[in-house]
Structure formats: C-alpha cells, structure tokens
C-alpha cells in the first residue's frame, strides 16, 4: 500500500457464488429449487472482479474470498481456473495489507460436494486450493439424502474422487451436518474412524454442524440441546487422547466456538455472500431470504450495502427482546446470543446451541467474564439500544440513582439516548453517548484535514418542546485545559464555544441517512481549534435547546439528579487535536 495509512479500511469475509447450478439434489438443500444457473450468459469472473474493485475503491477489503454454491465444480474448467487464478493473484497483491491488519493470508478455498471434483484437479493442484467437502454421517444416511437430480446415490463416486486427492498436498477436509435422523452415535464414531484410516481426508480438520429444519420439507428435524450435549460428550469419550484429539478440541466443534462468525455483535459488518448476478446476502444461511438480502453490487452503492447489512442484522436481533438468561451468562462476550438467521427461524432470542457452546467453552478452559455487567451493557447498548437502561452496571451505590431517575422520568430519556447523534470523521462514524452512562471512554483524533459531520435524529428536535420550530441543535465545545469557575471554585474544562442551529436550517440540508438530519460542522469547529488543548483530550457535547433546559430544571428540582449530573450529561465525544496530517483513529479505554 506504499505506506498508506489503513486505519480507515474495513475488512470483510467474502463468500462468492460463481454459479447457482448444482449436480446434486440433496433432499434437505437450503437452496431448494434455486440450484440452477439462470445467468449462463454472464462470465462468473466479471462479477467477482467488479465487486472486489468496487469494494476496494470504497476502502472495503476482502481479507478472505471463498467459493460456495450452488456447486462450484459445475463450472467449466476455464471459468473455474480463471476465478481461482484471480483469487490467488489477489492474495499475492494484497499480502502486506491483509497480514499487517491482523488477518492470516490463506490460499483459494472452495466448498464442494466432491461429486465432480476430478474435472478440476489440475487447477486445484497448481494454485494449492484448499477443499472443504460435504458428507453425511453416518455414511448410510449419505446414501439416503445426498443424491443426484435423477435420484442416484453419490457416496461411492465421492469416495472414489477422494482417492484422487491423495497425491495432492492441498488441505482437504469434510464436514457433516447432524439432524435427528442422523443421530446414531455408534455409527458416526465408526465412520469417522473409517474415514480417518482409509482416506486422505484430514479428520483432525473435520467439522460438525447442527442442522436446522426450516426448509427440509419436513424430512429432517433438528436435534435438541440435550442431544447436542450427548453428541459432544460422546465424541470426547471416544476420541480424547487419540490421534484425533487435536481435531476434537479444535476444528470439530469450531462452528460453536469463539472464533466463528457469530462471535461479533453485528455480523452484517463482516460477512457477505455475493452471487454471480451481483446480489448480496448475509451468508449461506441467509441466501435467497429477503430479510437477509443486502442489495446488488451493480445497482447499489457500497455505502448502501453496508448500511443495509448493519440494519437488517440489527433488526433480526431485535425481533425479540434481549434474553434475560443471556444477561446472567458470563460467556456472552464469546457467544453474542447466536446466529440472527437461526434465531429468527426458531423465533427465539438465544443461541440454538447454547448448552453445547457452554460445554465447549468449559472444555477449552475459556474464562468466564469477570466484568459481565459491563459486557452486557455494552452489548445491549449496541444491539438492543431501546433496552440499554435495564442493564446499566451498578458499580457504586450512587450510580443507581441516575438509572432510576431516567427510568422514572420519560422526559430524561433523550438526554441519554445513544442513537440520537452520530459523528462522522472522514469515513468513520461514532455514536455519541452520555459520559454519565457510557462504560467505554472513546478518544478520537482530529486535525486540520479532518472532515467532521454530525447526524441528528430527526425526532430529537421535537422532544420536550411544544414548538419544535423554535427548538435548536445545541453544540458545546470544551477545552482539555481546565479553569476554576464560580463560587464553588470548582476546576473543570474550559468552555470554548456554544453554537445553535435551528430546526428549519437542518431541514434544508440533504442527508444520506434515513431519519437523520446532517450538518457539516467542520468549519464551525475549526474556527476554535486554536483555543483548544494540544496536550489533553478536548470535549464535544451535543443536545437540543429544549433538552438542555429540561436538564437544568431537573437539576434544580431533584438533589439526587443534581449530584449524579454535576458534570455535563449530554451526548459527547472526546478528541485529541493534532497538528499536521493525520488520518483519524480511535483509542478506547475502559473506565
């Protein structure tokens, strides 16, 4: 990147579906009748190249590009090779950028049913393509459910194709999805041992997946949590301290571990599935589901796709309230309540593999969260913002007073709402929170080249005033240098500037965020940069004229509120002011 600062880059995992066609008709396929290529006239490489370039130009970098389906081996030898070669070259070109930002650099990777993999062995060997195949355990269930479109059995041919991989040093593995109909643990154990002994598959790199039956045509049914535990415990009984012990404690149950896709607050910020026609979905689970459709790379901007992804995952998590049981579990920092797609499918607000995950965390000796109350509050503030005040961590007795007062007085709500204001600095966005309630201290950096914009929730100007058009956005700028004020002789940050913008002005500005006004405050702030501290964090506060007035009325009438809000309670952010060129960065500190 020629020394370019990459703090403003966003890194994503990109699954690419170069064809929807499939040579099999598994009886429980999540794609159902969609396994056909309706875009045969389109070069599958064109879409991938277009998407990666468009993402890249908008500072969104795929650190991993994996091929999924449909079935990727149904591609012609030419198309398959062209795509693999492109991904290989992409990794080489961006090796420094990807690795310097903490992501491991892999090889091209495909997910396949292995049925026609022999057609592409030359390309697989040439570019060291890693292979993840799908197989049913017990193997007799593979014969029953994983069939061709003419209903022919597939296991014998797949095992023959696996033999062809023996001479290739590439990584090769399989995964198995377990439904209730597969739940013959004795036979599963025997078949794992058979595959380990008689094939070139790396059974230390094997994956169990737990099936969910939203689209299995009532052929298969999910195993409950007790059966999941039974599976987990039986595998440990059979394979602990054997040659497969490493896989047992790593890859086998990795889907439920802390490094899987669900281990993030909002997976819409990290994971994307791109189809050949340009459609983008959340992942293979959400593929072809309108609630997890993010847009089309040809017709939507990258910003629109990213914002839609974030919003749809947030909406999915909020179909039901935050689970009280999750608030007490000290593994929330690992689990994050599970997959939003599956939660919506089962109409639950917790992970469908909760007990299995807890058993796995214990087996891996992962510590319980010592600061669980703070973790719960941070998670709920981000993912269930309307419920954040229910989970305010009580660290000191007097902290309970402000929480109670906010809950008891509806008029205080918007003074502390973390969704009312968003500060955008260059390409990064920060939700403004009240310093009275926030648990993480965020400090950003500004300089003379920073572009600074403020998004204001439209309804905030209507709150606590009978005359919204007389109401104004109220911006306060404080220096990191201190001064002694008033009869109290209290030393606090020096007030530098107060600026008001009335609702009628905000309504005339064009905003790119639905339900938000937008105001460029770059020049407003820069006029006062010379008065700010160059050594200490400065402070930017935002509220409305009406809410500010109500705050001071409440302080006057309620001693408890006055004590807890002796310092400004309004939504704010702290910032260092730097001289010279500087690309915005963020520093987070636990309070």
XYZ file of C-alpha atoms in Angstrom:
591
model
C 0.000 0.000 0.000
C 3.078 2.238 -0.346
C 2.958 3.331 3.284
C -0.689 4.410 3.121
C -2.458 4.582 6.476
C -5.051 1.786 6.631
C -6.933 2.825 9.776
C -9.942 3.800 7.674
C -10.140 0.485 5.811
C -12.870 -2.024 6.554
C -12.044 -5.728 6.215
C -14.680 -8.294 5.280
C -15.031 -12.019 4.637
C -16.490 -12.509 1.148
C -18.185 -15.709 0.002
C -18.588 -15.821 -3.766
C -21.179 -17.966 -5.570
C -19.978 -18.171 -9.208
C -22.903 -20.409 -10.165
C -26.177 -21.462 -8.590
C -26.124 -24.707 -10.575
C -25.645 -27.995 -8.734
C -25.143 -31.576 -9.919
C -26.872 -32.993 -6.838
C -30.314 -32.687 -5.279
C -29.792 -33.217 -1.576
C -33.206 -33.769 -0.085
C -32.723 -31.101 2.553
C -30.888 -28.487 0.461
C -31.355 -24.988 1.907
C -31.432 -23.576 -1.644
C -34.379 -25.819 -2.558
C -35.336 -25.124 -6.204
C -32.698 -22.431 -6.773
C -29.880 -24.780 -7.813
C -29.802 -23.816 -11.469
C -27.779 -21.224 -13.340
C -30.076 -18.574 -14.778
C -27.130 -16.344 -15.729
C -25.296 -18.626 -18.162
C -24.532 -15.695 -20.458
C -22.538 -13.911 -17.763
C -18.839 -14.599 -17.182
C -18.641 -15.536 -13.470
C -15.264 -13.842 -13.089
C -16.662 -10.490 -14.224
C -18.914 -10.149 -11.189
C -16.177 -11.065 -8.716
C -13.689 -8.636 -10.279
C -16.282 -5.860 -10.411
C -17.320 -6.395 -6.791
C -13.799 -6.599 -5.375
C -12.770 -3.460 -7.285
C -15.853 -1.554 -6.153
C -15.344 -2.628 -2.541
C -11.652 -1.798 -2.746
C -12.279 1.663 -4.193
C -14.522 2.316 -1.188
C -11.853 1.106 1.273
C -13.607 -2.202 1.930
C -11.064 -5.007 1.682
C -11.978 -8.708 1.405
C -9.336 -10.425 3.528
C -10.782 -13.794 2.543
C -12.530 -14.825 -0.687
C -14.044 -18.322 -0.607
C -16.110 -20.052 -3.288
C -19.515 -21.501 -2.450
C -22.578 -22.571 -4.378
C -24.614 -23.950 -5.919
C -21.726 -26.260 -6.667
C -18.530 -24.592 -7.855
C -17.238 -27.698 -9.642
C -20.086 -27.466 -12.169
C -18.185 -24.547 -13.699
C -16.276 -25.156 -16.916
C -12.583 -25.872 -16.467
C -11.789 -22.463 -17.973
C -14.120 -20.484 -15.704
C -13.002 -22.380 -12.606
C -9.339 -21.793 -13.363
C -9.824 -18.102 -14.169
C -11.570 -17.468 -10.845
C -9.025 -19.434 -8.804
C -6.134 -17.678 -10.543
C -7.730 -14.281 -9.873
C -8.151 -15.032 -6.145
C -4.580 -16.341 -5.916
C -3.207 -13.180 -7.540
C -5.427 -11.001 -5.320
C -3.910 -12.593 -2.212
C -0.370 -12.080 -3.522
C -1.035 -8.452 -4.430
C -2.616 -7.632 -1.060
C -0.472 -9.829 1.173
C 1.078 -6.929 3.112
C -2.214 -5.075 3.534
C -4.091 -8.153 4.760
C -1.415 -9.519 7.080
C -0.439 -6.137 8.534
C -4.043 -5.717 9.675
C -4.010 -8.981 11.609
C -5.647 -11.378 9.138
C -4.000 -14.658 8.089
C -3.378 -14.992 4.379
C -4.812 -18.236 3.024
C -4.985 -19.978 -0.317
C -8.009 -20.077 -2.623
C -10.711 -22.182 -0.944
C -13.793 -23.993 -2.224
C -16.806 -25.583 -0.570
C -17.842 -28.608 -2.660
C -19.902 -31.792 -2.659
C -16.862 -33.553 -4.219
C -19.040 -35.236 -6.859
C -17.250 -33.810 -9.923
C -14.043 -32.540 -8.394
C -11.888 -34.685 -10.705
C -12.576 -32.217 -13.521
C -10.574 -29.501 -11.769
C -7.668 -31.393 -10.196
C -5.033 -29.625 -12.315
C -6.169 -26.179 -11.170
C -6.561 -27.318 -7.568
C -3.004 -28.617 -7.544
C -1.496 -25.645 -9.414
C -2.930 -22.996 -7.067
C -2.882 -25.060 -3.861
C -6.663 -24.758 -3.491
C -7.922 -25.919 -0.101
C -11.008 -28.115 -0.209
C -13.933 -28.425 2.189
C -16.278 -31.213 1.173
C -19.745 -32.097 2.429
C -20.652 -35.600 3.508
C -23.380 -37.115 5.656
C -22.650 -39.153 8.763
C -23.478 -41.903 9.289
C -22.445 -42.770 5.743
C -25.611 -44.795 5.192
C -27.553 -41.555 5.598
C -25.431 -40.010 2.867
C -26.784 -42.698 0.567
C -30.312 -41.778 1.595
C -30.282 -37.988 1.482
C -27.406 -36.817 -0.751
C -28.479 -37.911 -4.229
C -28.228 -36.685 -7.810
C -31.054 -34.876 -9.516
C -32.031 -38.188 -11.050
C -32.151 -39.644 -7.512
C -28.974 -41.731 -7.874
C -26.722 -42.448 -4.914
C -23.486 -40.479 -4.715
C -21.305 -41.871 -1.913
C -19.282 -44.384 -3.918
C -18.313 -41.841 -6.546
C -17.425 -39.235 -3.933
C -15.165 -41.676 -2.082
C -13.531 -42.586 -5.394
C -12.921 -38.906 -6.060
C -11.396 -38.515 -2.595
C -8.826 -41.155 -3.578
C -7.807 -38.903 -6.479
C -6.801 -36.249 -3.952
C -4.228 -38.492 -2.252
C -1.355 -37.281 -4.419
C -2.228 -33.632 -3.943
C -0.687 -31.937 -0.861
C -3.503 -29.410 -0.569
C -5.637 -29.164 2.567
C -8.678 -31.411 2.188
C -11.409 -31.858 4.746
C -15.095 -32.661 5.112
C -17.947 -31.507 7.299
C -21.149 -33.239 8.332
C -24.481 -31.721 9.310
C -26.281 -33.604 12.056
C -30.070 -33.856 12.200
C -32.177 -36.059 14.438
C -32.401 -38.585 11.601
C -28.574 -38.854 11.647
C -28.408 -39.379 15.387
C -26.793 -42.803 15.530
C -23.699 -42.013 17.577
C -22.270 -45.535 17.471
C -22.256 -45.494 13.678
C -20.943 -41.911 13.482
C -17.964 -42.950 15.617
C -17.287 -45.962 13.378
C -17.497 -43.894 10.207
C -15.151 -41.186 11.498
C -12.613 -43.893 12.283
C -13.174 -45.405 8.826
C -12.602 -42.084 7.021
C -9.528 -41.380 9.120
C -7.976 -44.783 8.410
C -8.983 -45.349 4.794
C -8.980 -41.940 3.105
C -6.629 -38.998 2.644
C -9.090 -36.648 4.360
C -7.639 -34.804 7.342
C -10.092 -35.852 10.044
C -8.368 -33.531 12.508
C -9.783 -30.772 10.309
C -13.309 -32.188 10.277
C -16.361 -30.057 11.219
C -19.637 -30.970 12.885
C -22.585 -28.724 12.071
C -26.005 -28.830 13.711
C -28.806 -28.791 11.163
C -31.887 -26.633 11.484
C -35.036 -27.689 9.733
C -36.532 -24.513 8.303
C -36.510 -25.809 4.729
C -36.094 -29.600 4.858
C -39.620 -30.311 3.615
C -40.249 -31.984 6.955
C -37.787 -34.740 6.022
C -35.319 -33.898 8.761
C -35.623 -32.452 12.248
C -33.164 -30.622 14.433
C -31.590 -32.247 17.454
C -32.410 -30.575 20.761
C -29.879 -29.169 23.200
C -29.650 -32.344 25.270
C -28.904 -34.377 22.140
C -26.276 -31.818 21.130
C -24.614 -32.310 24.511
C -24.825 -36.062 24.079
C -23.051 -35.768 20.718
C -20.351 -33.528 22.192
C -19.723 -35.729 25.215
C -19.715 -38.967 23.205
C -17.108 -37.629 20.795
C -14.895 -36.664 23.725
C -15.335 -40.083 25.286
C -14.344 -41.831 22.054
C -11.580 -39.603 20.685
C -9.894 -37.817 23.600
C -6.173 -38.706 23.776
C -6.279 -40.444 20.382
C -4.690 -39.355 17.099
C -7.815 -37.221 16.578
C -7.607 -35.423 19.925
C -6.343 -32.232 18.257
C -9.301 -32.059 15.901
C -11.721 -32.921 18.690
C -10.566 -29.876 20.659
C -10.255 -27.543 17.706
C -11.935 -27.932 14.320
C -14.644 -30.482 15.126
C -16.836 -28.069 17.066
C -15.308 -24.838 15.759
C -18.681 -23.627 14.446
C -19.758 -23.152 18.060
C -16.502 -21.662 19.311
C -15.411 -18.068 19.900
C -13.731 -17.670 16.501
C -16.795 -18.379 14.378
C -18.942 -15.791 12.564
C -21.398 -15.351 15.430
C -18.626 -14.003 17.659
C -19.330 -10.408 16.715
C -22.045 -8.014 17.772
C -23.346 -7.411 14.259
C -22.226 -9.923 11.608
C -23.610 -7.549 8.963
C -20.391 -5.604 9.387
C -18.093 -8.507 8.479
C -19.682 -11.279 6.394
C -21.110 -11.050 2.891
C -22.215 -13.560 0.255
C -22.065 -12.412 -3.367
C -23.911 -14.231 -6.153
C -22.985 -14.264 -9.820
C -25.831 -11.865 -10.680
C -24.498 -9.314 -8.165
C -26.985 -9.995 -5.359
C -25.509 -9.812 -1.866
C -26.825 -11.740 1.143
C -25.635 -12.271 4.690
C -24.190 -15.779 4.244
C -25.170 -19.266 3.075
C -27.862 -19.431 5.760
C -29.486 -16.208 4.647
C -29.014 -16.844 0.918
C -32.221 -16.280 -1.069
C -34.001 -14.916 2.032
C -35.351 -11.391 1.551
C -34.776 -10.497 5.202
C -31.048 -11.116 4.733
C -30.687 -9.539 1.286
C -28.354 -6.524 1.342
C -28.611 -5.233 -2.224
C -26.887 -5.715 -5.574
C -23.277 -4.761 -6.245
C -24.205 -3.476 -9.708
C -27.114 -1.267 -8.672
C -26.381 -0.225 -5.069
C -23.529 1.813 -3.647
C -21.128 0.161 -1.218
C -22.335 2.527 1.486
C -25.943 1.450 0.868
C -24.990 -2.234 1.020
C -23.034 -1.824 4.261
C -25.771 0.221 5.918
C -28.485 -2.225 4.829
C -26.423 -5.134 6.146
C -25.980 -3.498 9.534
C -29.640 -2.507 9.772
C -31.033 -5.900 8.746
C -28.900 -7.820 11.231
C -29.801 -5.319 13.957
C -33.484 -5.748 13.066
C -33.133 -9.536 13.124
C -31.651 -9.456 16.624
C -34.427 -7.140 17.787
C -37.401 -9.196 16.625
C -37.468 -10.414 20.236
C -36.117 -8.659 23.349
C -32.716 -9.419 24.797
C -32.801 -12.708 26.702
C -32.573 -12.356 30.489
C -30.774 -15.678 30.717
C -28.069 -14.309 28.424
C -27.607 -11.321 30.715
C -26.643 -13.682 33.547
C -24.355 -15.893 31.446
C -20.725 -14.914 31.763
C -19.979 -16.257 28.295
C -21.908 -13.520 26.471
C -18.609 -11.983 25.395
C -17.977 -15.169 23.377
C -21.466 -16.129 22.208
C -23.182 -12.804 21.402
C -26.569 -14.661 21.611
C -26.065 -16.676 18.432
C -26.879 -16.516 14.734
C -29.579 -13.943 13.875
C -30.867 -16.059 10.989
C -31.395 -19.147 13.139
C -32.882 -17.086 15.971
C -35.453 -15.710 13.532
C -36.118 -19.161 12.108
C -36.835 -20.644 15.528
C -38.352 -17.414 16.896
C -36.021 -17.442 19.866
C -33.766 -14.802 21.372
C -30.810 -17.011 22.266
C -28.466 -19.394 20.505
C -29.997 -22.723 19.476
C -26.754 -24.422 20.576
C -26.477 -22.646 23.927
C -25.726 -25.673 26.136
C -23.280 -27.112 23.619
C -21.435 -23.806 23.476
C -21.201 -23.591 27.259
C -19.814 -27.128 27.407
C -17.295 -26.278 24.695
C -16.140 -23.103 26.477
C -15.618 -25.080 29.671
C -13.730 -27.833 27.858
C -11.466 -25.217 26.273
C -10.891 -23.608 29.696
C -12.166 -20.263 28.459
C -12.628 -17.908 31.384
C -15.951 -16.518 32.495
C -16.248 -12.774 32.099
C -15.146 -11.004 35.255
C -16.806 -7.812 34.033
C -20.011 -9.373 32.738
C -22.277 -6.484 33.800
C -20.233 -4.052 31.716
C -20.131 -6.501 28.795
C -23.907 -6.952 28.896
C -24.425 -3.195 28.976
C -22.066 -2.622 26.042
C -23.691 -5.395 24.003
C -27.248 -4.273 24.713
C -26.352 -0.636 24.023
C -25.144 -1.643 20.570
C -27.616 -4.391 19.635
C -30.737 -3.632 21.739
C -30.416 0.133 22.325
C -34.027 0.548 23.467
C -33.255 -1.748 26.427
C -29.878 -0.382 27.456
C -31.051 1.276 30.667
C -32.256 -2.059 32.036
C -28.673 -3.281 32.117
C -26.765 -0.302 33.437
C -23.946 -1.831 35.529
C -24.211 -0.881 39.178
C -20.646 -0.216 40.250
C -21.267 2.308 43.006
C -24.391 2.799 45.060
C -24.975 6.315 43.813
C -24.931 5.111 40.201
C -28.308 3.509 40.802
C -29.842 6.917 41.376
C -29.297 8.173 37.830
C -30.596 4.930 36.312
C -33.717 5.009 38.444
C -34.315 8.644 37.661
C -34.019 8.072 33.928
C -36.448 5.161 34.090
C -38.914 7.109 36.231
C -38.839 10.288 34.137
C -39.663 9.789 30.441
C -38.554 13.351 29.732
C -34.956 12.462 30.536
C -34.753 9.644 28.005
C -33.409 11.604 25.059
C -30.725 13.347 27.086
C -29.107 9.922 27.425
C -30.149 8.212 24.185
C -27.142 6.767 22.318
C -28.872 6.735 18.913
C -29.705 10.440 18.623
C -26.358 11.690 17.318
C -23.658 10.186 15.105
C -20.372 11.983 14.494
C -18.676 11.191 11.182
C -14.975 11.966 10.886
C -13.712 11.353 7.371
C -15.066 7.804 6.769
C -15.511 6.669 10.375
C -18.686 7.021 12.415
C -19.104 7.244 16.187
C -22.348 7.127 18.130
C -22.360 9.828 20.773
C -23.184 8.667 24.299
C -23.642 10.486 27.577
C -20.475 10.413 29.663
C -22.697 9.721 32.674
C -23.784 6.309 31.363
C -21.032 5.171 28.980
C -18.688 2.409 30.123
C -16.049 2.790 27.413
C -14.160 6.021 27.005
C -13.591 6.686 23.323
C -10.996 9.260 22.299
C -10.587 10.139 18.640
C -8.076 12.368 16.886
C -8.791 15.408 14.733
C -6.511 17.638 12.696
C -6.777 20.455 10.196
C -7.566 17.988 7.398
C -10.454 16.244 9.158
C -13.916 16.428 7.622
C -16.402 16.459 10.502
C -20.134 15.876 10.040
C -22.928 15.405 12.552
C -26.054 13.291 12.018
C -29.031 14.295 14.182
C -32.052 12.001 14.657
C -34.966 13.970 13.261
C -37.310 13.328 16.161
C -34.874 14.774 18.715
C -35.835 18.336 17.794
C -39.477 17.526 18.558
C -38.876 16.226 22.078
C -39.782 18.223 25.198
C -40.966 21.295 23.343
C -44.433 22.436 22.234
C -42.836 24.486 19.428
C -40.258 22.378 17.537
C -39.506 25.125 15.025
C -38.287 27.271 17.910
C -36.005 24.470 19.056
C -32.332 24.285 18.106
C -29.441 21.870 17.997
C -27.079 22.874 20.809
C -23.340 22.218 20.325
C -20.787 22.850 23.077
C -17.011 22.748 22.699
C -14.798 22.405 25.781
C -11.029 22.547 26.027
C -8.961 19.850 27.657
C -7.330 22.640 29.657
C -9.052 23.418 32.939
C -10.218 26.593 34.617
C -11.752 27.442 38.012
C -15.339 28.670 37.883
C -17.840 30.388 40.213
C -18.489 30.489 43.920
C -17.773 26.755 44.189
C -14.215 27.359 42.999
C -14.679 24.133 41.024
C -11.985 23.339 38.487
C -13.290 21.877 35.228
C -12.783 22.003 31.480
C -12.873 25.473 29.982
C -15.918 26.238 27.840
C -14.797 27.469 24.430
C -17.899 27.771 22.285
C -21.665 27.253 22.145
C -23.330 27.049 18.740
C -27.046 26.722 17.962
C -28.655 25.613 14.699
C -32.432 25.819 14.407
C -34.610 23.034 13.076
C -35.582 24.973 9.952
C -31.943 25.145 8.873
C -31.347 21.430 9.460
C -34.403 20.575 7.347
C -32.861 22.302 4.330
C -29.727 20.138 4.337
C -29.506 16.934 2.299
C -28.823 13.826 4.388
C -27.668 10.402 3.247
C -29.080 8.701 6.353
C -32.748 7.967 6.639
C -34.405 9.593 9.695
C -31.358 11.781 10.373
C -30.557 15.418 9.636
C -26.985 16.029 8.507
C -24.829 19.030 9.373
C -21.254 19.680 8.287
C -19.572 21.134 11.383
C -16.015 21.113 10.027
C -15.647 24.889 9.756
C -17.701 25.554 12.895
C -15.180 23.599 14.955
C -12.039 24.634 13.094
C -12.680 28.285 13.861
C -11.966 27.386 17.501
C -9.129 24.878 17.095
C -6.531 27.455 18.146
C -8.233 27.781 21.550
C -8.223 24.064 22.316
C -5.723 21.987 24.252
C -2.882 20.398 22.289
C -1.959 18.145 25.235
C -5.238 16.902 26.781
C -8.446 15.447 25.338
C -10.963 18.119 24.362
C -14.728 17.591 24.538
C -17.611 17.998 22.101
C -21.133 17.870 23.579
C -24.414 17.828 21.656
C -28.037 18.184 22.769
C -31.019 20.389 21.936
C -32.026 23.668 23.462
C -35.213 22.124 24.891
C -33.480 19.106 26.403
C -30.762 21.309 27.891
C -33.419 23.454 29.545
C -35.173 20.400 30.930
C -31.881 19.042 32.301
C -31.256 22.202 34.317
C -34.857 22.270 35.538
C -34.449 18.711 36.761
C -31.179 19.588 38.471
C -32.885 22.430 40.289
C -35.792 20.281 41.496
C -34.058 16.992 42.320
C -30.980 16.843 44.539
C -30.189 13.224 43.602
C -30.201 14.080 39.922
C -28.093 17.173 40.584
C -25.426 15.125 42.377
C -25.176 12.471 39.666
C -25.098 15.002 36.814
C -22.812 17.615 38.320
C -20.814 17.321 35.099
C -22.472 17.740 31.711
C -24.556 14.632 30.950
C -25.214 15.302 27.256
C -24.022 13.022 24.466
C -20.355 13.680 23.801
C -17.053 12.527 22.399
C -13.505 13.380 23.432
C -10.767 14.159 20.951
C -7.094 14.987 20.728
C -6.221 17.849 18.421
C -3.123 17.103 16.382
C -1.109 19.363 14.167
C -0.141 18.281 10.648
C -1.569 15.460 8.549
C -3.373 12.743 10.462
C -5.887 10.108 9.401
C -8.494 9.721 12.091
C -8.009 6.925 14.573
C -9.777 5.847 17.712
C -8.463 4.932 21.124
C -10.752 3.022 23.536
C -10.163 2.919 27.257
C -12.041 1.036 29.914
C -13.385 3.314 32.582
